[in-house]
Tab-separated table of C-alpha atoms (C1' of nucleotides) in Angstrom:
chain	number	residue	atom	x	y	z
A	22	MET	CA	-63.116	40.736	133.589
A	23	SER	CA	-60.896	40.708	130.528
A	24	PHE	CA	-57.367	41.997	130.864
A	25	HIS	CA	-58.229	44.645	128.358
A	26	SER	CA	-61.214	46.000	130.310
A	27	TYR	CA	-59.164	45.880	133.465
A	28	LEU	CA	-56.362	47.894	131.878
A	29	SER	CA	-58.806	50.428	130.513
A	30	SER	CA	-60.057	50.945	134.047
A	31	ILE	CA	-56.504	51.661	135.205
A	32	ILE	CA	-54.833	53.520	132.350
A	33	THR	CA	-55.837	55.003	129.027
A	34	VAL	CA	-55.304	52.306	126.438
A	35	SER	CA	-54.531	53.883	123.082
A	36	ASP	CA	-54.969	51.899	119.876
A	37	GLU	CA	-51.221	51.416	119.576
A	38	LEU	CA	-50.957	50.182	123.143
A	39	GLN	CA	-53.809	47.783	122.602
A	40	GLU	CA	-52.052	46.518	119.528
A	41	ALA	CA	-48.820	46.085	121.476
A	42	PHE	CA	-50.610	44.150	124.215
A	43	TYR	CA	-52.143	41.954	121.624
A	44	LYS	CA	-48.706	41.062	120.306
A	45	LEU	CA	-46.906	40.769	123.610
A	46	THR	CA	-49.327	38.738	125.689
A	47	HIS	CA	-51.173	35.535	125.139
A	48	THR	CA	-54.041	33.812	126.864
A	49	LYS	CA	-53.750	30.567	128.713
A	50	GLU	CA	-56.326	28.228	130.186
A	51	VAL	CA	-55.541	25.947	133.093
A	52	LYS	CA	-57.609	23.271	134.788
A	53	LYS	CA	-58.319	22.959	138.463
A	54	GLY	CA	-55.336	21.481	140.277
A	55	GLN	CA	-52.865	22.258	137.505
A	56	LEU	CA	-49.471	23.678	138.436
A	57	LEU	CA	-48.391	26.779	136.530
A	58	VAL	CA	-44.964	27.182	138.101
A	59	LEU	CA	-42.852	24.649	139.963
A	60	ALA	CA	-40.436	25.439	142.755
A	61	GLY	CA	-36.931	25.288	141.343
A	62	GLU	CA	-37.971	26.746	137.986
A	63	ARG	CA	-37.600	30.336	137.030
A	64	CYS	CA	-40.837	32.234	136.773
A	65	ASN	CA	-40.500	34.577	133.808
A	66	ASP	CA	-44.134	35.559	133.439
A	67	ILE	CA	-46.782	37.627	135.072
A	68	TYR	CA	-50.248	36.189	134.915
A	69	PHE	CA	-53.342	38.301	134.941
A	70	VAL	CA	-56.326	36.323	136.190
A	71	GLU	CA	-59.353	36.931	133.959
A	72	SER	CA	-61.349	34.282	135.798
A	73	GLY	CA	-60.636	31.641	138.405
A	74	LEU	CA	-58.383	31.472	141.432
A	75	LEU	CA	-54.658	30.825	141.793
A	76	ARG	CA	-52.508	30.342	144.831
A	77	GLY	CA	-48.789	30.398	145.515
A	78	TYR	CA	-47.438	27.987	148.080
A	79	TYR	CA	-44.206	26.477	149.341
A	80	TYR	CA	-43.156	23.789	151.724
A	81	GLN	CA	-42.090	24.496	155.259
A	82	GLU	CA	-40.942	21.307	156.956
A	83	GLU	CA	-43.209	18.977	155.019
A	84	LYS	CA	-46.145	21.342	155.442
A	85	GLU	CA	-47.690	23.228	152.605
A	86	ILE	CA	-47.919	26.940	153.330
A	87	THR	CA	-50.114	29.111	151.138
A	88	HIS	CA	-48.360	32.358	150.470
A	89	TRP	CA	-50.958	34.210	148.445
A	90	PHE	CA	-54.199	33.889	146.540
A	91	ALA	CA	-54.909	35.671	143.263
A	92	ARG	CA	-58.497	35.855	142.085
A	93	GLU	CA	-60.026	37.428	138.978
A	94	ASP	CA	-58.689	40.908	138.124
A	95	GLU	CA	-55.486	40.339	140.034
A	96	PHE	CA	-51.925	39.760	138.915
A	97	ALA	CA	-49.974	36.730	139.975
A	98	THR	CA	-46.365	35.689	139.686
A	99	CYS	CA	-43.513	34.419	141.817
A	100	PHE	CA	-42.520	37.950	142.584
A	101	TYR	CA	-38.958	37.419	143.652
A	102	SER	CA	-38.137	35.004	140.873
A	103	PHE	CA	-39.781	37.285	138.341
A	104	ILE	CA	-37.811	40.334	139.484
A	105	THR	CA	-34.468	38.667	140.014
A	106	HIS	CA	-34.515	35.797	137.474
A	107	VAL	CA	-33.646	33.352	140.191
A	108	PRO	CA	-35.444	29.984	140.504
A	109	SER	CA	-38.735	30.192	142.322
A	110	ALA	CA	-39.143	28.901	145.855
A	111	GLU	CA	-42.848	28.496	145.376
A	112	PHE	CA	-45.407	26.659	143.320
A	113	ILE	CA	-48.340	28.299	141.587
A	114	GLU	CA	-51.450	26.163	141.461
A	115	ALA	CA	-54.888	26.739	139.973
A	116	ILE	CA	-57.450	26.179	142.732
A	117	GLU	CA	-60.174	26.710	140.170
A	118	PRO	CA	-60.118	26.460	136.386
A	119	CYS	CA	-58.646	29.741	135.179
A	120	GLU	CA	-58.465	31.962	132.163
A	121	LEU	CA	-55.172	33.783	132.310
A	122	VAL	CA	-53.260	36.344	130.331
A	123	GLN	CA	-49.564	35.622	130.300
A	124	LEU	CA	-47.072	38.457	130.004
A	125	PRO	CA	-43.384	37.505	129.802
A	126	TYR	CA	-40.788	39.598	131.591
A	127	ALA	CA	-39.032	40.661	128.395
A	128	ASN	CA	-42.308	41.826	126.902
A	129	LEU	CA	-43.141	43.836	129.974
A	130	GLN	CA	-39.805	45.613	129.580
A	131	LYS	CA	-40.693	46.374	125.962
A	132	LEU	CA	-43.984	47.837	127.079
A	133	TYR	CA	-42.297	50.006	129.695
A	134	ALA	CA	-39.894	51.310	127.069
A	135	SER	CA	-42.546	52.215	124.503
A	136	PHE	CA	-45.478	53.088	126.753
A	137	PRO	CA	-44.403	54.682	130.022
A	138	GLU	CA	-47.981	54.543	131.295
A	139	THR	CA	-47.630	50.778	131.541
A	140	GLU	CA	-45.210	51.207	134.406
A	141	ARG	CA	-48.308	51.267	136.521
A	142	ILE	CA	-48.466	47.541	135.980
A	143	GLY	CA	-45.143	47.160	137.715
A	144	ARG	CA	-46.367	49.284	140.543
A	145	LEU	CA	-49.537	47.299	140.952
A	146	LEU	CA	-47.458	44.170	140.990
A	147	THR	CA	-45.138	45.552	143.636
A	148	GLU	CA	-48.109	46.653	145.577
A	149	ALA	CA	-49.725	43.262	145.261
A	150	TYR	CA	-46.627	41.582	146.601
A	151	TYR	CA	-44.459	43.827	148.686
A	152	VAL	CA	-47.124	45.900	150.327
A	153	LYS	CA	-49.387	42.992	151.013
A	154	LEU	CA	-46.494	41.071	152.461
A	155	GLU	CA	-45.642	44.010	154.634
A	156	GLY	CA	-49.239	44.267	155.776
A	157	ARG	CA	-49.300	40.622	156.655
A	158	PHE	CA	-45.965	40.876	158.395
A	159	LEU	CA	-47.363	43.612	160.578
A	160	GLY	CA	-50.590	41.709	161.051
A	161	LEU	CA	-48.702	38.715	162.316
A	162	GLN	CA	-47.098	40.851	164.982
A	163	PHE	CA	-49.888	43.160	165.935
A	164	THR	CA	-53.252	41.565	165.365
A	165	THR	CA	-54.966	38.435	166.603
A	166	ALA	CA	-55.839	35.509	164.372
A	167	LYS	CA	-59.500	36.530	164.564
A	168	GLU	CA	-58.745	40.058	163.380
A	169	ARG	CA	-56.739	38.728	160.463
A	170	TYR	CA	-59.517	36.346	159.551
A	171	ASP	CA	-62.181	39.063	159.737
A	172	ASP	CA	-60.028	41.327	157.628
A	173	LEU	CA	-59.560	38.649	154.995
A	174	MET	CA	-63.284	37.962	154.953
A	175	THR	CA	-64.175	41.597	154.388
A	176	HIS	CA	-61.704	41.854	151.538
A	177	HIS	CA	-62.338	38.461	150.056
A	178	PRO	CA	-65.675	37.179	151.400
A	179	GLN	CA	-66.129	34.293	148.996
A	180	LEU	CA	-62.690	32.859	149.584
A	181	LEU	CA	-64.035	30.371	152.101
A	182	GLN	CA	-66.298	28.878	149.463
A	183	ARG	CA	-63.499	28.745	146.930
A	184	ALA	CA	-60.472	27.448	148.853
A	185	PRO	CA	-60.131	24.732	151.511
A	186	LEU	CA	-59.814	25.773	155.132
A	187	GLY	CA	-56.279	24.485	155.537
A	188	GLN	CA	-55.001	26.736	152.763
A	189	ILE	CA	-56.681	29.762	154.254
A	190	ALA	CA	-55.367	28.921	157.719
A	191	SER	CA	-51.765	28.659	156.519
A	192	TYR	CA	-52.235	31.911	154.612
A	193	LEU	CA	-53.337	33.549	157.869
A	194	GLY	CA	-50.405	32.033	159.721
A	195	ILE	CA	-52.459	29.812	162.003
A	196	THR	CA	-53.430	26.144	162.199
A	197	GLN	CA	-56.556	24.753	160.669
A	198	GLU	CA	-57.918	23.922	164.121
A	199	THR	CA	-57.592	27.507	165.275
A	200	LEU	CA	-59.313	28.820	162.172
A	201	SER	CA	-62.106	26.317	162.643
A	202	ARG	CA	-62.602	27.485	166.228
A	203	ILE	CA	-62.574	31.139	165.185
A	204	ARG	CA	-65.336	30.443	162.707
A	205	ALA	CA	-67.336	28.395	165.215
A	206	LYS	CA	-67.974	31.327	167.541
A	207	GLN	CA	-70.118	33.500	165.285
B	9	MET	CA	-16.071	50.443	151.915
B	10	SER	CA	-16.533	53.029	149.197
B	11	PHE	CA	-19.486	52.645	146.875
B	12	HIS	CA	-17.037	52.353	144.047
B	13	SER	CA	-15.101	49.450	145.567
B	14	TYR	CA	-18.369	47.791	146.458
B	15	LEU	CA	-19.644	48.057	142.900
B	16	SER	CA	-16.376	46.738	141.523
B	17	SER	CA	-16.843	43.681	143.700
B	18	ILE	CA	-20.304	43.138	142.211
B	19	ILE	CA	-20.036	44.159	138.562
B	20	THR	CA	-17.324	45.220	136.166
B	21	VAL	CA	-17.116	48.982	136.341
B	22	SER	CA	-15.892	50.378	133.029
B	23	ASP	CA	-14.426	53.846	132.834
B	24	GLU	CA	-17.611	55.189	131.270
B	25	LEU	CA	-19.740	53.636	133.962
B	26	GLN	CA	-17.530	55.072	136.646
B	27	GLU	CA	-17.846	58.448	134.996
B	28	ALA	CA	-21.638	58.071	134.899
B	29	PHE	CA	-21.769	57.164	138.581
B	30	TYR	CA	-19.660	60.147	139.368
B	31	LYS	CA	-22.201	62.396	137.656
B	32	LEU	CA	-25.362	60.696	138.860
B	33	THR	CA	-24.645	60.165	142.545
B	34	HIS	CA	-23.438	62.373	145.304
B	35	THR	CA	-22.131	61.765	148.772
B	36	LYS	CA	-23.901	62.837	151.916
B	37	GLU	CA	-22.855	62.878	155.541
B	38	VAL	CA	-25.343	62.631	158.367
B	39	LYS	CA	-24.899	62.894	162.110
B	40	LYS	CA	-26.054	60.444	164.699
B	41	GLY	CA	-29.776	60.817	165.346
B	42	GLN	CA	-30.440	62.715	162.133
B	43	LEU	CA	-33.516	61.813	160.088
B	44	LEU	CA	-32.929	61.209	156.395
B	45	VAL	CA	-36.534	60.564	155.399
B	46	LEU	CA	-39.728	61.481	157.202
B	47	ALA	CA	-42.947	59.508	157.105
B	48	GLY	CA	-45.337	61.316	154.783
B	49	GLU	CA	-42.579	62.399	152.406
B	50	ARG	CA	-41.727	60.643	149.218
B	51	CYS	CA	-38.445	58.825	149.263
B	52	ASN	CA	-36.879	59.305	145.842
B	53	ASP	CA	-33.384	58.118	146.646
B	54	ILE	CA	-31.446	55.014	147.343
B	55	TYR	CA	-28.682	55.384	149.865
B	56	PHE	CA	-25.605	53.238	149.850
B	57	VAL	CA	-24.005	53.143	153.291
B	58	GLU	CA	-20.245	53.611	153.029
B	59	SER	CA	-19.925	53.766	156.790
B	60	GLY	CA	-22.283	53.953	159.741
B	61	LEU	CA	-25.665	52.463	160.499
B	62	LEU	CA	-29.170	53.450	159.419
B	63	ARG	CA	-32.533	52.153	160.450
B	64	GLY	CA	-36.054	52.404	159.071
B	65	TYR	CA	-38.898	52.603	161.542
B	66	TYR	CA	-42.559	53.464	161.788
B	67	TYR	CA	-45.138	53.912	164.484
B	68	GLN	CA	-47.570	51.216	165.467
B	69	GLU	CA	-50.004	52.496	168.091
B	70	GLU	CA	-47.610	54.972	169.664
B	71	LYS	CA	-44.808	52.427	169.623
B	72	GLU	CA	-41.750	52.745	167.456
B	73	ILE	CA	-41.150	49.603	165.400
B	74	THR	CA	-37.805	49.166	163.702
B	75	HIS	CA	-38.345	47.728	160.281
B	76	TRP	CA	-34.789	47.297	159.083
B	77	PHE	CA	-31.164	48.157	159.738
B	78	ALA	CA	-28.671	49.017	157.009
B	79	ARG	CA	-24.997	48.945	157.875
B	80	GLU	CA	-21.907	49.668	155.781
B	81	ASP	CA	-21.950	48.125	152.283
B	82	GLU	CA	-25.720	47.874	152.258
B	83	PHE	CA	-28.372	49.804	150.386
B	84	ALA	CA	-31.167	51.586	152.163
B	85	THR	CA	-34.351	53.265	151.057
B	86	CYS	CA	-38.048	53.276	151.793
B	87	PHE	CA	-38.562	50.500	149.338
B	88	TYR	CA	-42.232	50.882	148.648
B	89	SER	CA	-42.125	54.637	148.376
B	90	PHE	CA	-39.067	54.459	146.155
B	91	ILE	CA	-40.676	51.961	143.779
B	92	THR	CA	-44.149	53.450	143.679
B	93	HIS	CA	-43.495	57.189	144.260
B	94	VAL	CA	-45.999	57.207	147.057
B	95	PRO	CA	-45.289	58.942	150.389
B	96	SER	CA	-43.251	56.864	152.780
B	97	ALA	CA	-44.811	55.255	155.830
B	98	GLU	CA	-41.484	55.080	157.559
B	99	PHE	CA	-38.690	57.228	158.867
B	100	ILE	CA	-35.024	56.666	158.129
B	101	GLU	CA	-32.721	57.594	160.972
B	102	ALA	CA	-28.961	57.489	161.356
B	103	ILE	CA	-28.146	55.445	164.455
B	104	GLU	CA	-24.485	56.274	163.935
B	105	PRO	CA	-22.820	59.060	161.962
B	106	CYS	CA	-22.882	57.918	158.351
B	107	GLU	CA	-21.167	58.479	155.054
B	108	LEU	CA	-23.711	57.811	152.346
B	109	VAL	CA	-23.901	57.801	148.590
B	110	GLN	CA	-27.219	59.092	147.366
B	111	LEU	CA	-28.659	57.859	144.077
B	112	PRO	CA	-31.936	59.444	142.925
B	113	TYR	CA	-34.581	57.296	141.284
B	114	ALA	CA	-34.399	59.123	137.944
B	115	ASN	CA	-30.638	58.664	137.827
B	116	LEU	CA	-30.946	54.975	138.543
B	117	GLN	CA	-33.267	54.725	135.549
B	118	LYS	CA	-30.676	56.494	133.422
B	119	LEU	CA	-28.060	54.017	134.555
B	120	TYR	CA	-30.307	51.081	133.740
B	121	ALA	CA	-30.890	52.462	130.261
B	122	SER	CA	-27.234	53.052	129.449
B	123	PHE	CA	-25.573	50.288	131.459
B	124	PRO	CA	-27.700	47.155	131.665
B	125	GLU	CA	-25.236	45.622	134.122
B	126	THR	CA	-26.408	48.145	136.692
B	127	GLU	CA	-29.733	46.387	136.870
B	128	ARG	CA	-28.035	44.234	139.431
B	129	ILE	CA	-28.400	47.169	141.790
B	130	GLY	CA	-32.154	46.925	141.475
B	131	ARG	CA	-31.981	43.237	142.151
B	132	LEU	CA	-29.845	43.690	145.209
B	133	LEU	CA	-32.286	46.265	146.431
B	134	THR	CA	-35.235	43.970	145.888
B	135	GLU	CA	-33.342	41.257	147.581
B	136	ALA	CA	-32.502	43.474	150.488
B	137	TYR	CA	-36.130	44.367	150.968
B	138	TYR	CA	-38.504	41.806	149.560
B	139	VAL	CA	-36.556	38.684	150.282
B	140	LYS	CA	-35.516	39.758	153.733
B	141	LEU	CA	-39.081	40.700	154.525
B	142	GLU	CA	-40.236	37.340	153.293
B	143	GLY	CA	-37.624	35.601	155.405
B	144	ARG	CA	-38.719	37.529	158.448
B	145	PHE	CA	-42.353	36.850	157.699
B	146	LEU	CA	-41.608	33.144	157.659
B	147	GLY	CA	-39.446	33.467	160.736
B	148	LEU	CA	-42.286	35.072	162.613
B	149	GLN	CA	-44.474	32.082	161.880
B	150	PHE	CA	-42.046	29.229	162.120
B	151	THR	CA	-39.225	30.048	164.467
B	152	THR	CA	-38.970	31.024	168.105
B	153	ALA	CA	-37.776	34.396	169.293
B	154	LYS	CA	-34.498	32.784	170.381
B	155	GLU	CA	-33.876	31.311	166.947
B	156	ARG	CA	-34.510	34.659	165.297
B	157	TYR	CA	-32.188	36.349	167.736
B	158	ASP	CA	-29.432	33.782	167.189
B	159	ASP	CA	-29.838	34.126	163.470
B	160	LEU	CA	-29.552	37.898	163.638
B	161	MET	CA	-26.463	37.625	165.823
B	162	THR	CA	-24.685	35.288	163.400
B	163	HIS	CA	-25.435	37.596	160.495
B	164	HIS	CA	-24.876	40.835	162.312
B	165	PRO	CA	-22.892	40.101	165.483
B	166	GLN	CA	-21.972	43.666	166.355
B	167	LEU	CA	-25.498	44.985	166.072
B	168	LEU	CA	-26.023	44.702	169.812
B	169	GLN	CA	-23.141	47.061	170.426
B	170	ARG	CA	-24.401	49.486	167.817
B	171	ALA	CA	-28.151	49.710	168.384
B	172	PRO	CA	-30.242	49.830	171.570
B	173	LEU	CA	-31.999	46.676	172.728
B	174	GLY	CA	-35.488	48.043	172.214
B	175	GLN	CA	-34.839	48.669	168.525
B	176	ILE	CA	-33.480	45.181	168.026
B	177	ALA	CA	-36.395	43.651	169.921
B	178	SER	CA	-38.987	45.417	167.781
B	179	TYR	CA	-37.036	44.382	164.693
B	180	LEU	CA	-37.272	40.769	165.859
B	181	GLY	CA	-40.974	41.168	166.593
B	182	ILE	CA	-40.708	40.691	170.348
B	183	THR	CA	-40.726	42.869	173.433
B	184	GLN	CA	-37.600	44.228	174.989
B	185	GLU	CA	-38.224	42.130	178.111
B	186	THR	CA	-38.297	38.924	176.113
B	187	LEU	CA	-35.095	39.810	174.297
B	188	SER	CA	-33.427	40.634	177.585
B	189	ARG	CA	-34.433	37.246	178.976
B	190	ILE	CA	-33.219	35.445	175.874
B	191	ARG	CA	-29.852	37.056	176.245
B	192	ALA	CA	-29.695	36.318	179.987
B	193	LYS	CA	-29.601	32.556	179.522
B	194	GLN	CA	-26.256	32.215	177.769
C	9	DC	C1'	-77.200	5.167	147.696
C	10	DC	C1'	-73.074	3.647	149.870
C	11	DC	C1'	-68.311	3.675	150.667
C	12	DT	C1'	-63.828	5.762	151.078
C	13	DG	C1'	-60.799	9.309	151.610
C	14	DA	C1'	-60.501	14.111	152.415
C	15	DT	C1'	-61.883	17.956	155.053
C	16	DT	C1'	-63.616	20.097	159.144
C	17	DT	C1'	-64.821	20.212	163.954
C	18	DT	C1'	-64.355	19.437	168.868
C	19	DG	C1'	-61.802	18.474	173.152
C	20	DA	C1'	-57.898	18.464	176.441
C	21	DT	C1'	-53.573	20.060	177.408
C	22	DC	C1'	-49.308	22.769	176.986
C	23	DT	C1'	-46.099	26.707	176.090
C	24	DA	C1'	-43.920	30.821	174.210
C	25	DC	C1'	-44.345	35.180	174.743
C	26	DA	C1'	-46.995	39.432	176.359
C	27	DT	C1'	-48.066	42.568	179.977
C	28	DC	C1'	-47.468	45.158	184.093
C	29	DA	C1'	-44.506	46.588	187.617
C	30	DA	C1'	-40.449	47.521	189.889
C	31	DA	C1'	-35.422	47.112	190.633
C	32	DA	C1'	-30.896	47.594	188.774
C	33	DA	C1'	-27.526	49.141	185.736
C	34	DT	C1'	-25.702	52.371	182.499
C	35	DC	C1'	-25.118	56.848	180.553
C	36	DA	C1'	-24.447	61.764	180.040
C	37	DA	C1'	-23.937	66.199	181.746
C	38	DG	C1'	-23.216	69.618	185.406
D	3	DC	C1'	-18.108	62.417	191.298
D	4	DT	C1'	-23.216	63.047	191.656
D	5	DT	C1'	-27.476	62.922	189.863
D	6	DG	C1'	-31.328	62.411	187.016
D	7	DA	C1'	-32.644	60.117	182.827
D	8	DT	C1'	-32.527	56.401	179.974
D	9	DT	C1'	-31.848	51.601	179.132
D	10	DT	C1'	-31.784	46.953	180.704
D	11	DT	C1'	-32.979	43.276	183.806
D	12	DT	C1'	-35.851	40.535	186.850
D	13	DG	C1'	-40.278	38.820	188.690
D	14	DA	C1'	-45.168	37.399	188.737
D	15	DT	C1'	-49.007	36.412	186.138
D	16	DG	C1'	-52.110	35.897	182.023
D	17	DT	C1'	-53.413	34.304	177.344
D	18	DA	C1'	-53.503	33.291	172.312
D	19	DG	C1'	-52.755	29.840	169.780
D	20	DA	C1'	-50.084	25.215	169.129
D	21	DT	C1'	-50.246	20.269	169.401
D	22	DC	C1'	-52.150	15.705	169.583
D	23	DA	C1'	-56.015	12.895	169.103
D	24	DA	C1'	-60.413	11.537	167.852
D	25	DA	C1'	-65.065	12.332	166.147
D	26	DA	C1'	-68.016	14.221	162.643
D	27	DT	C1'	-69.066	15.827	158.228
D	28	DC	C1'	-68.631	16.140	153.289
D	29	DA	C1'	-67.816	14.816	148.327
D	30	DG	C1'	-67.566	12.114	144.444
D	31	DG	C1'	-66.976	7.712	141.995
D	32	DG	C1'	-68.837	2.943	141.585
DNA sequence: CCCTGATTTTGATCTACATCAAAAATCAAG
DNA sequence: CTTGATTTTTGATGTAGATCAAAATCAGGG
């Protein structure tokens, strides 16, 4: 979906707002495997995924841990770096070729100032990051690996066809072997 | 520490800014055991803890899970509710009698608009919530209960004297029995 | 097609922590 | 103090998922 259609489904996009978006964002295409953000760099942009699949990951004792996935119609950024202007701890990688809309921090602030309805974007972003993180934090404590896997599959059924098992396993907080076994029994 | 001294240690507080804070915040005293925010209510305020100890908790299948503690010189709020204006999923309770400074959401926005340096408050808040949550999320996956306990004790050594074991255990994501055993062996 | 490296599966074993249950210690109020 | 309630400790047992290792499958370039 285009960013514009997505926005229209969320808020009323007046002609002036559409104009402002046109000026304040720009599109970006990335190839499979390309890195959008490197750990150690500041992440000053939000990306809206028009098509494709991104993931955020970091290293934990040599091992790559996938922190999130962002598919079409979702926002992606290094949340903490974006909010605090501190260098990112994570990498953003395109798992698939992507069409993205890039919205710099400063431009988002301009939008907030002129079009209060755009604050919903900030909320969706917070929701995408904080709330999901909280949900996963709880999940880690209170649900089994199988439950977490089933939940992921109901919310994102095609993920298994789009991302390698190891990335999904680390996202779920388990080893690849365990995820493989979970899948084996129906 | 007073909110004012704390702020002075973080940002330069001009006379006008001090004046603005005076108008836009107010102090609040709560007794031990008192609830500041109820689950189901919106949380529209940030609290700065001048003295005392607060905790946020929610229910997970009948069980009370402590989500965070906020001691003196820390900010506290129901982060998600505060940011998104959605009803809170958690309760805030005073574990000790507290002196608080209450800053409503709308007033924080006014401060941001007039005194850009106050945006640091928002960052500290995000840090207090998002980053800590992220750290705990990682901890849950990659460290043992003992390591998490030791880490908490180095950062908050008196907590054990100030909050009951069960609350600390649920904060660490373990049972009270396990925490008791961890403490037993030196 | 075949080969090579990456990804996924299968197997055997080990361990941190949960659960259930009861005893012990601490607290708070008459 | 005494007593009942709450909090903490101790004990016995069970299990989800980790780890290590090897086999099997898959994918894409020559």
